[in-house]
Coordinates of C-alpha atoms in Angstrom, one line a residue:
M18 CA -32.4 -1.7 -12.8
A19 CA -31.7 -5.2 -13.8
T20 CA -33.0 -7.5 -11.1
S21 CA -32.0 -11.2 -10.9
E22 CA -33.2 -11.8 -7.3
G23 CA -34.9 -15.1 -6.9
T24 CA -33.9 -16.3 -10.5
G25 CA -31.4 -19.2 -11.1
G26 CA -28.8 -16.6 -12.1
G27 CA -29.4 -14.6 -9.2
R28 CA -29.0 -17.5 -6.8
A29 CA -25.8 -18.5 -8.5
L30 CA -24.6 -14.9 -8.4
R31 CA -25.4 -14.7 -4.7
G32 CA -23.7 -18.1 -3.9
A33 CA -20.5 -17.1 -5.8
A34 CA -20.3 -13.6 -3.9
V35 CA -20.8 -15.5 -0.5
M36 CA -18.0 -18.0 -1.6
V37 CA -15.6 -15.1 -2.3
V38 CA -16.3 -13.7 1.2
C39 CA -15.7 -17.3 2.6
V40 CA -12.3 -17.3 1.0
V41 CA -11.5 -13.9 2.6
M42 CA -12.6 -15.1 6.0
L43 CA -10.7 -18.4 5.8
P44 CA -7.2 -17.3 7.0
L45 CA -8.9 -15.2 9.9
A46 CA -10.8 -18.4 11.0
A47 CA -7.7 -20.5 10.8
L48 CA -5.6 -17.9 12.5
I49 CA -7.9 -18.0 15.6
W50 CA -8.1 -21.9 15.5
T51 CA -4.2 -22.1 15.4
A52 CA -3.7 -19.5 18.1
A53 CA -6.4 -21.3 20.3
K54 CA -4.2 -24.6 20.2
G55 CA -1.6 -22.7 22.2
S56 CA 2.1 -22.4 21.9
G57 CA 3.0 -24.4 25.1
D58 CA 5.8 -22.6 27.0
L59 CA 6.7 -20.3 24.2
W60 CA 3.7 -17.9 24.7
P61 CA 4.8 -16.8 28.2
H62 CA 8.3 -16.3 26.8
L63 CA 6.9 -14.1 24.0
V64 CA 4.7 -12.1 26.4
R65 CA 7.6 -11.5 28.7
N66 CA 10.5 -10.9 26.3
V67 CA 9.2 -10.3 22.7
V68 CA 5.7 -8.7 22.6
P69 CA 6.3 -5.7 25.0
H70 CA 9.4 -4.6 23.1
A71 CA 7.9 -5.2 19.6
L72 CA 4.7 -3.4 20.7
T73 CA 6.8 -0.5 22.0
E74 CA 8.7 -0.2 18.9
T75 CA 5.6 -0.7 16.7
V76 CA 3.6 2.1 18.6
L77 CA 6.7 4.6 18.5
L78 CA 7.2 3.8 14.9
S79 CA 3.6 4.4 14.1
L80 CA 3.4 7.6 16.0
G81 CA 6.5 9.0 14.4
V82 CA 5.5 8.1 10.9
G83 CA 1.9 9.4 11.6
V84 CA 3.2 12.8 12.8
L85 CA 5.7 13.1 10.0
A86 CA 3.5 11.9 7.1
G87 CA 0.7 14.2 8.6
V88 CA 2.8 17.2 8.7
I89 CA 4.4 16.9 5.3
G90 CA 1.1 15.7 3.6
T91 CA -1.1 18.4 5.1
G92 CA 1.5 21.1 4.6
T93 CA 2.4 20.5 1.1
A94 CA -1.4 19.8 0.3
W95 CA -2.4 23.3 1.6
L96 CA 0.5 25.0 -0.4
V97 CA -0.6 23.6 -3.7
A98 CA -4.2 23.8 -3.2
V99 CA -4.6 27.5 -2.0
C100 CA -1.4 29.2 -2.8
R101 CA 0.0 30.4 -6.1
F102 CA 3.9 30.1 -6.6
P103 CA 6.4 29.0 -9.4
G104 CA 6.4 25.4 -9.9
R105 CA 3.0 24.7 -8.1
G106 CA 1.7 22.8 -11.1
I107 CA 4.7 20.4 -11.2
F108 CA 4.6 19.9 -7.5
E109 CA 1.0 19.0 -7.5
W110 CA 1.7 15.6 -9.2
A111 CA 5.4 15.3 -8.2
L112 CA 4.6 15.1 -4.7
L113 CA 2.8 11.8 -5.4
L114 CA 6.1 10.2 -6.8
P115 CA 7.3 8.6 -3.5
L116 CA 4.3 6.3 -3.7
A117 CA 6.1 4.5 -6.6
I118 CA 8.8 3.4 -4.2
P119 CA 8.2 0.6 -1.8
T120 CA 9.3 1.2 1.9
Y121 CA 11.8 -1.7 1.8
I122 CA 13.5 -0.3 -1.3
Q123 CA 13.6 3.0 0.3
A124 CA 15.4 1.6 3.1
F125 CA 17.9 -0.5 1.3
V126 CA 18.8 2.5 -0.9
Y127 CA 19.5 4.9 2.0
V128 CA 21.5 2.5 3.9
D129 CA 23.7 2.0 0.9
A130 CA 23.7 5.8 -0.1
V131 CA 24.6 7.1 3.3
H132 CA 27.2 4.7 4.1
P133 CA 30.7 6.4 5.1
L134 CA 31.9 5.2 1.6
G135 CA 28.6 5.8 -0.2
P136 CA 27.9 8.3 -2.8
I137 CA 26.3 11.1 -0.6
P138 CA 29.1 11.2 2.0
T139 CA 31.6 11.0 -0.8
L140 CA 30.0 13.9 -2.7
I141 CA 29.9 16.0 0.5
R142 CA 33.5 15.2 1.5
S143 CA 34.7 16.2 -2.0
L144 CA 32.7 19.5 -1.9
L145 CA 34.2 20.4 1.5
G146 CA 37.7 19.2 0.7
M147 CA 37.7 16.4 3.3
T148 CA 40.0 13.3 2.7
S149 CA 39.0 10.9 5.4
P150 CA 35.5 9.4 6.1
R151 CA 36.0 10.0 9.7
D152 CA 36.0 13.7 9.1
L153 CA 32.4 13.7 8.1
W154 CA 29.5 12.7 10.5
L155 CA 26.0 12.0 9.1
P156 CA 23.1 10.8 11.2
E157 CA 22.7 7.0 11.4
V158 CA 19.5 5.7 9.6
R159 CA 19.6 2.0 10.9
N160 CA 17.6 2.9 14.0
L161 CA 14.1 3.8 15.0
P162 CA 14.4 7.6 14.1
G163 CA 15.8 6.7 10.8
C164 CA 13.0 4.1 10.1
I165 CA 10.4 6.9 11.1
V166 CA 12.0 9.4 8.5
L167 CA 12.4 6.9 5.7
L168 CA 8.8 5.6 6.0
G169 CA 7.4 8.9 6.5
L170 CA 9.0 10.2 3.3
V171 CA 7.5 7.3 1.3
L172 CA 3.9 7.3 2.9
Y173 CA 3.1 11.1 3.3
P174 CA 1.4 11.0 -0.3
Y175 CA -1.5 9.1 1.3
V176 CA -2.1 12.3 3.7
Y177 CA -1.3 14.7 0.7
L178 CA -3.9 13.1 -1.5
A179 CA -6.8 13.2 1.1
A180 CA -5.9 16.6 2.5
R181 CA -5.5 18.2 -0.8
A182 CA -8.9 17.1 -1.9
A183 CA -10.4 18.5 1.2
F184 CA -8.7 21.8 0.9
L185 CA -9.6 22.0 -2.8
V186 CA -13.5 21.4 -2.3
Q187 CA -14.7 21.3 1.2
T188 CA -13.3 24.6 2.4
A189 CA -13.7 26.6 -0.7
S190 CA -16.7 28.6 0.2
V191 CA -15.7 29.1 3.8
L192 CA -12.1 30.2 2.8
D193 CA -13.6 32.7 0.2
A194 CA -15.9 34.1 2.9
A195 CA -12.9 34.4 5.4
R196 CA -10.8 36.1 2.9
T197 CA -13.5 38.8 2.2
L198 CA -13.5 39.4 5.9
G199 CA -9.7 40.0 6.0
V200 CA -8.4 36.8 7.7
G201 CA -4.8 36.0 6.8
A202 CA -3.6 32.9 5.2
G203 CA -1.9 31.5 8.4
E204 CA -5.1 32.2 10.5
A205 CA -7.4 30.6 7.8
F206 CA -5.4 27.6 7.7
F207 CA -5.3 26.8 11.5
R208 CA -8.8 28.2 12.4
I209 CA -10.7 27.2 9.4
A210 CA -9.2 24.9 6.9
L211 CA -7.4 22.4 9.2
P212 CA -10.3 21.7 11.3
L213 CA -12.6 21.2 8.3
A214 CA -9.9 18.9 6.8
R215 CA -9.3 17.0 9.8
P216 CA -11.5 14.0 9.0
A217 CA -9.8 13.6 5.5
I218 CA -6.3 14.0 7.2
V219 CA -7.3 11.2 9.6
V220 CA -8.1 9.0 6.7
G221 CA -4.7 9.7 5.0
V222 CA -2.8 9.1 8.3
T223 CA -4.7 5.9 9.1
L224 CA -3.7 4.5 5.6
A225 CA -0.2 5.4 6.1
L226 CA -0.2 3.8 9.4
M227 CA -1.6 0.5 7.9
E228 CA 1.2 0.5 5.6
T229 CA 3.6 1.1 8.4
V230 CA 2.4 -1.7 10.5
N231 CA 2.4 -4.1 7.3
D232 CA 5.9 -3.3 6.7
V233 CA 8.6 -6.0 7.3
G234 CA 11.5 -5.3 4.9
A235 CA 12.4 -1.8 6.0
S236 CA 11.9 -2.4 9.6
E237 CA 14.0 -5.5 9.7
F238 CA 16.7 -3.9 7.6
L239 CA 16.8 -0.8 9.8
G240 CA 17.0 -2.8 13.0
V241 CA 13.2 -2.1 14.4
Q242 CA 11.6 -5.1 16.0
T243 CA 8.1 -4.5 15.1
L244 CA 5.2 -6.9 15.7
T245 CA 5.2 -7.8 12.0
L246 CA 8.7 -8.7 12.2
S247 CA 8.2 -10.8 15.4
I248 CA 5.6 -12.8 13.7
Y249 CA 8.0 -13.4 10.8
S250 CA 10.9 -14.4 13.2
T251 CA 8.6 -16.5 15.5
W252 CA 7.4 -18.7 12.6
L253 CA 10.7 -19.0 10.8
N254 CA 13.4 -18.8 13.6
R255 CA 11.4 -20.5 16.4
S256 CA 9.4 -22.8 14.2
S257 CA 6.2 -22.0 16.0
L258 CA 3.2 -21.4 13.9
P259 CA 0.9 -21.3 17.0
G260 CA 3.1 -18.5 18.6
A261 CA 3.2 -16.6 15.4
A262 CA -0.6 -16.9 15.2
Q263 CA -1.0 -15.6 18.7
I264 CA 1.1 -12.4 17.9
A265 CA -0.9 -12.1 14.7
L266 CA -4.1 -12.0 16.4
F267 CA -2.8 -9.4 18.8
M268 CA -1.7 -7.3 15.9
L269 CA -4.9 -7.8 14.0
A270 CA -6.7 -6.2 17.0
I271 CA -4.6 -3.1 16.4
M272 CA -5.3 -3.0 12.7
F273 CA -9.2 -3.4 13.4
A274 CA -8.8 -0.4 15.5
L275 CA -7.2 1.6 12.8
V276 CA -10.0 0.5 10.5
L277 CA -12.5 1.9 13.0
V278 CA -10.6 5.2 13.1
E279 CA -10.6 5.2 9.2
R280 CA -14.1 4.6 9.2
W281 CA -14.9 7.3 11.7
G282 CA -12.8 9.7 9.6
R283 CA -14.8 9.0 6.6
R284 CA -18.1 9.4 8.4
H285 CA -17.1 13.0 9.3
L286 CA -15.7 13.5 5.8
N287 CA -19.1 12.9 4.3
A288 CA -20.8 15.0 6.8
S289 CA -18.5 17.9 6.3
A290 CA -19.0 18.0 2.5
I291 CA -22.7 18.7 2.9
G292 CA -23.5 22.1 1.6
A293 CA -19.9 22.7 0.1
R294 CA -19.5 24.3 -3.2
S295 CA -17.9 22.3 -5.8
H296 CA -15.1 24.8 -6.8
S297 CA -11.6 25.4 -5.6
P298 CA -10.7 28.4 -3.7
V299 CA -9.0 31.4 -5.4
R300 CA -5.4 30.7 -4.9
R301 CA -3.3 33.4 -3.1
A302 CA -0.2 34.7 -4.9
L303 CA 2.8 34.5 -2.5
G304 CA 5.6 37.1 -2.3
R305 CA 9.2 36.2 -3.4
G306 CA 10.2 35.1 0.0
Q307 CA 7.1 33.1 0.8
A308 CA 7.3 31.6 -2.7
G309 CA 10.9 30.4 -1.9
L310 CA 9.9 28.8 1.3
A311 CA 6.8 27.1 -0.4
I312 CA 9.1 25.8 -3.2
T313 CA 11.6 24.5 -0.7
A314 CA 9.0 22.8 1.5
C315 CA 7.5 20.9 -1.6
L316 CA 10.9 20.3 -3.0
I317 CA 12.5 18.5 0.0
P318 CA 10.1 15.5 0.1
V319 CA 10.2 15.0 -3.6
L320 CA 14.0 15.1 -3.5
L321 CA 14.3 12.9 -0.4
G322 CA 11.4 10.7 -1.1
F323 CA 11.8 9.9 -4.9
V324 CA 14.6 11.8 -6.8
L325 CA 17.5 10.7 -4.5
P326 CA 16.4 6.9 -4.2
A327 CA 15.4 6.7 -7.8
G328 CA 18.6 8.4 -9.0
H329 CA 20.7 6.1 -6.9
L330 CA 19.1 2.9 -8.2
V331 CA 19.6 4.2 -11.7
H332 CA 23.2 4.8 -11.1
T333 CA 23.8 1.6 -9.4
A334 CA 21.9 -0.4 -11.9
W335 CA 24.0 1.3 -14.7
L336 CA 27.3 0.5 -12.9
R337 CA 26.1 -3.1 -12.3
W338 CA 25.2 -3.5 -15.9
Q339 CA 28.5 -2.1 -17.0
F340 CA 30.7 -4.3 -15.0
H341 CA 28.6 -7.6 -14.9
G342 CA 25.9 -7.2 -17.5
I343 CA 22.3 -7.9 -16.9
P344 CA 21.9 -10.7 -14.1
E345 CA 20.9 -13.9 -16.0
N346 CA 18.0 -14.7 -13.5
I347 CA 16.5 -11.2 -13.7
W348 CA 14.1 -11.9 -16.6
Q349 CA 12.9 -15.1 -15.1
E350 CA 12.2 -13.4 -11.8
A351 CA 10.3 -10.6 -13.7
A352 CA 8.4 -13.4 -15.5
N353 CA 7.6 -15.0 -12.2
T354 CA 6.5 -11.7 -10.8
A355 CA 4.2 -10.9 -13.6
L356 CA 2.6 -14.4 -13.5
L357 CA 1.8 -14.3 -10.0
A358 CA 0.8 -10.7 -10.0
G359 CA -1.2 -11.3 -13.2
L360 CA -3.0 -14.3 -11.7
G361 CA -3.7 -12.3 -8.4
T362 CA -5.1 -9.4 -10.5
L363 CA -7.5 -11.5 -12.6
T364 CA -8.7 -13.4 -9.7
A365 CA -9.3 -10.2 -7.5
V366 CA -11.0 -8.4 -10.3
G367 CA -13.1 -11.2 -11.0
G368 CA -14.1 -11.6 -7.4
G369 CA -14.7 -7.9 -7.2
L370 CA -16.9 -7.9 -10.2
V371 CA -19.0 -10.8 -8.9
I372 CA -19.8 -8.8 -5.7
A373 CA -20.4 -5.5 -7.4
V374 CA -22.8 -7.2 -10.0
A375 CA -24.6 -9.1 -7.3
L376 CA -25.3 -5.8 -5.5
R377 CA -26.3 -4.1 -8.7
T378 CA -28.7 -6.7 -9.7
N379 CA -30.1 -7.0 -6.1
A380 CA -28.9 -10.7 -5.9
L381 CA -27.3 -9.2 -2.7
R382 CA -29.4 -6.8 -0.6
S383 CA -26.9 -6.4 2.3
G384 CA -23.9 -4.3 2.2
L385 CA -22.2 -6.5 4.7
V386 CA -20.7 -8.7 1.9
P387 CA -18.7 -6.0 0.3
R388 CA -17.4 -4.8 3.7
L389 CA -16.4 -8.3 4.6
A390 CA -14.7 -8.9 1.2
S391 CA -12.8 -5.7 1.9
L392 CA -11.5 -6.8 5.3
G393 CA -8.4 -8.4 3.9
Y394 CA -7.0 -5.0 3.0
A395 CA -6.6 -4.2 6.7
V396 CA -4.7 -7.5 7.3
P397 CA -0.9 -7.5 7.0
G398 CA 0.7 -9.8 4.6
T399 CA 2.5 -11.6 7.4
V400 CA -0.9 -12.3 9.3
L401 CA -2.5 -13.6 6.0
A402 CA 0.5 -15.8 5.5
V403 CA 0.2 -17.6 8.9
G404 CA -3.7 -17.8 8.5
L405 CA -3.5 -19.4 5.0
L406 CA -0.8 -21.9 5.7
V407 CA -2.8 -24.1 8.0
P408 CA -5.9 -24.8 5.9
L409 CA -3.9 -25.1 2.6
A410 CA -1.4 -27.5 4.2
A411 CA -4.2 -29.5 5.6
F412 CA -5.8 -29.8 2.3
D413 CA -2.5 -30.7 0.6
N414 CA -1.9 -33.4 3.2
A415 CA -5.4 -34.8 3.0
V416 CA -5.2 -35.0 -0.9
S417 CA -1.7 -36.4 -0.9
A418 CA -2.6 -39.2 1.7
L419 CA -5.6 -40.1 -0.3
S420 CA -3.7 -40.3 -3.6
A421 CA -1.0 -42.4 -1.9
Q422 CA -3.6 -44.8 -0.7
L423 CA -5.4 -45.1 -4.1
T424 CA -2.6 -44.8 -6.4
G425 CA 0.6 -45.3 -4.4
V426 CA 1.8 -41.9 -5.5
P427 CA 1.6 -38.8 -3.2
T428 CA 0.7 -35.5 -4.9
G429 CA 2.9 -33.4 -2.5
L430 CA 2.0 -29.8 -1.8
L431 CA -0.5 -29.0 -4.6
L432 CA -1.6 -25.6 -3.2
S433 CA 1.0 -24.4 -0.7
G434 CA 3.9 -25.4 -2.8
S435 CA 2.7 -24.2 -6.3
G436 CA 2.2 -20.5 -5.7
V437 CA -1.7 -21.0 -5.3
A438 CA -1.3 -19.9 -1.6
L439 CA 0.5 -16.7 -2.6
V440 CA -2.1 -15.8 -5.3
L441 CA -4.7 -16.3 -2.7
A442 CA -3.1 -14.0 -0.3
Y443 CA -2.8 -11.3 -3.1
V444 CA -6.4 -11.7 -3.7
I445 CA -7.5 -11.5 -0.2
R446 CA -5.2 -8.6 0.6
F447 CA -6.1 -6.5 -2.3
L448 CA -9.7 -7.4 -3.2
A449 CA -10.9 -4.2 -1.6
I450 CA -9.5 -2.3 -4.6
P451 CA -11.8 -3.8 -7.3
V452 CA -14.8 -4.0 -4.9
G453 CA -14.5 -0.3 -4.1
G454 CA -13.7 0.7 -7.6
L455 CA -16.5 -1.3 -9.3
E456 CA -19.0 -0.1 -6.7
A457 CA -18.1 3.5 -7.5
G458 CA -18.2 2.5 -11.2
F459 CA -21.6 1.2 -11.0
G460 CA -22.8 4.3 -9.1
R461 CA -22.2 6.5 -12.2
I462 CA -24.4 4.2 -14.3
S463 CA -27.9 5.3 -14.2
G464 CA -30.5 2.7 -13.2
T465 CA -32.7 4.0 -16.0
L466 CA -30.4 2.3 -18.5
D467 CA -31.0 -1.0 -16.8
M468 CA -35.0 -0.5 -16.8
A469 CA -34.9 0.6 -20.4
A470 CA -32.9 -2.6 -21.4
R471 CA -35.3 -4.8 -19.5
S472 CA -38.3 -3.2 -21.0
L473 CA -36.8 -4.1 -24.4
G474 CA -36.7 -7.7 -23.4
E475 CA -33.0 -8.0 -22.4
K476 CA -32.2 -10.3 -19.5
P477 CA -30.4 -9.6 -16.4
G478 CA -27.3 -11.3 -17.6
G479 CA -27.5 -9.5 -21.0
V480 CA -27.7 -6.2 -19.3
V481 CA -24.5 -6.9 -17.5
R482 CA -22.8 -8.1 -20.5
R483 CA -23.8 -5.6 -23.1
I484 CA -24.4 -2.5 -20.9
H485 CA -22.5 -2.5 -17.6
L486 CA -19.3 -4.1 -18.7
P487 CA -18.6 -1.7 -21.6
L488 CA -19.5 1.3 -19.3
L489 CA -17.4 -0.3 -16.5
R490 CA -14.3 -0.6 -18.7
P491 CA -12.4 2.5 -17.2
A492 CA -13.1 1.3 -13.5
L493 CA -12.0 -2.2 -14.4
G494 CA -8.8 -1.1 -16.0
T495 CA -7.9 1.2 -13.1
A496 CA -8.6 -1.5 -10.6
A497 CA -6.6 -4.0 -12.4
L498 CA -3.6 -1.7 -12.6
L499 CA -3.6 -0.9 -9.0
V500 CA -4.0 -4.4 -8.0
F501 CA -1.3 -5.5 -10.2
V502 CA 1.3 -3.2 -9.0
D503 CA 0.4 -3.7 -5.3
C504 CA 0.8 -7.5 -6.0
M505 CA 4.2 -6.9 -7.4
K506 CA 5.4 -4.8 -4.6
E507 CA 3.9 -6.9 -1.8
L508 CA 7.0 -8.3 0.3
P509 CA 5.8 -10.0 3.6
A510 CA 3.4 -12.5 2.1
T511 CA 5.7 -13.2 -1.0
L512 CA 8.6 -14.0 1.5
M513 CA 6.6 -16.4 3.4
L514 CA 4.3 -18.2 0.9
R515 CA 6.4 -18.3 -2.4
P516 CA 7.4 -21.9 -3.5
L517 CA 10.9 -23.1 -2.7
N518 CA 13.6 -21.8 -5.2
F519 CA 11.0 -19.4 -6.7
E520 CA 12.2 -15.9 -6.7
T521 CA 10.2 -12.7 -7.7
L522 CA 11.7 -9.2 -8.0
A523 CA 10.5 -8.2 -4.5
S524 CA 12.1 -11.4 -3.0
H525 CA 15.2 -10.8 -5.1
V526 CA 15.7 -7.4 -3.7
Y527 CA 15.1 -8.5 -0.2
G528 CA 17.7 -11.5 -0.5
E529 CA 20.5 -9.1 -2.0
A530 CA 20.0 -6.5 0.7
A531 CA 20.0 -9.2 3.4
R532 CA 23.4 -10.4 2.0
G533 CA 24.6 -6.7 1.8
T534 CA 25.1 -7.0 -2.1
Y535 CA 22.8 -4.0 -2.8
E536 CA 24.1 -3.3 -6.1
D537 CA 23.1 -6.8 -7.4
G538 CA 19.4 -6.0 -6.5
A539 CA 19.4 -2.5 -8.0
L540 CA 18.1 -3.5 -11.2
A541 CA 15.2 -5.5 -9.9
A542 CA 14.5 -2.7 -7.5
L543 CA 14.5 -0.3 -10.4
L544 CA 12.1 -2.4 -12.5
I545 CA 9.6 -2.4 -9.6
V546 CA 9.9 1.4 -9.1
L547 CA 9.3 1.9 -12.9
V548 CA 6.1 -0.2 -12.9
G549 CA 5.0 1.5 -9.6
L550 CA 5.1 4.8 -11.5
A551 CA 2.1 3.9 -13.7
P552 CA -0.5 4.1 -10.9
V553 CA 1.1 7.1 -9.7
I554 CA 0.7 8.8 -13.0
L555 CA -2.9 7.4 -13.1
L556 CA -3.5 8.9 -9.5
A557 CA -2.0 12.3 -10.6
R558 CA -4.6 12.5 -13.6
L559 CA -7.5 11.5 -11.7
S560 CA -7.1 13.7 -8.7
R561 CA -6.1 16.8 -10.9
P562 CA -8.9 19.6 -10.6
R563 CA -10.8 20.0 -13.8
Q564 CA -10.4 23.7 -13.9
D565 CA -6.6 23.2 -14.0

């Protein structure tokens, strides 16, 4: 293994890795400092009138989404992993498709689609021979239950991915043994497979809950006052950054509790894999009636979670293009999105590579640095925005004052007004993806390669450049793709940190939905969904069992 500990290169690498961690910790430290300043009379008002309601709504929303995503993800994962029925191979990857649709776009689409004059009620009325919108009643989606259903339909794939992997591998030998003893499918599921897969399901549900707590677009549009939305409104509507920081700290405690739960789930996930055989269980052929129920159970989440919203976006974008053409600003917004997401991706992958190489070459001996660097993934975009604004604004003001004193020309908002703040937020939020991916990539490269190269006279830097980087190319590409798409879809941080009069596709969709002109944002939403399909296809290929 290439060792650079104690060398000049090793010290530089260690310093760079520590600097990356300092950048990640900067908004958290600023958040604590801002909250400690106090918000005067506002905090008692927030505690009395805002926080209890927002906390209740957040807890109810999280519980509902967790249960719905858990049931859909676990049930469909069981069906495609251990049962054989027509279309199983298609559903295996199609059940991942809702991941391509951001939660806020899902909410915007459904509110437009189920409006009394929208396409779904119109189609149903025409089929039933009804003439008046008053003759047909459909459930309202702009409330807490509606928000739970719509978020659950988008976020269940997190549970599906984790549970399917557990059902495919960890329970194989046990299920085979139970089957030989005459245990039925239902009994095997509830008494054997479900308890063994519980840690994986906990991990999937926790990830879905993190996305739920981070959401601001869907909850605002559907009338659910969550903690995230309270931070956003306290900052913008009440102009109180300390008040927003105090709510953000409260919310951060909830997120860290979720992280602990997720870590607990992974610990048991590893333990339960010990001794398992690495093959899939023999799939049980379902009868005609059971196959029909299985197809229905897998088809409904795909239809409601992807086909219907994607189809509505295509239809609306087509109508918009026919009558008004392509919006003039759409390509500029797409270029803005690609620029910011590209810069965020390059910086995040570069930071992740520095940390992974430092660990590989023993420039870093402790695993604490990568854990701290990955902390930002658990921090919602609104919290990051509040934490970044204070130090960056202080830096901008100091530089501008110094420039005015020396040259007579103030520099203005160099960082917070130029998009740098938003790129930093992207990097901090999604740095966990390249760190984890490259650590896993290094784990597949044998240390004997490093030792062989060093014995032939290659320096540590040469080992990294000529051996590690070529072998890490797939891991680098996967991490870059995932970070790019996540940056492109990120809404809360984009809304709060983008420069004035600077629109991205996500902010454009949010703005049109806020004005009630959904059709004008359909093309931008469709572009986000189309780009979001790339990592879904990649996930489907990577998670497919080899024997299939």
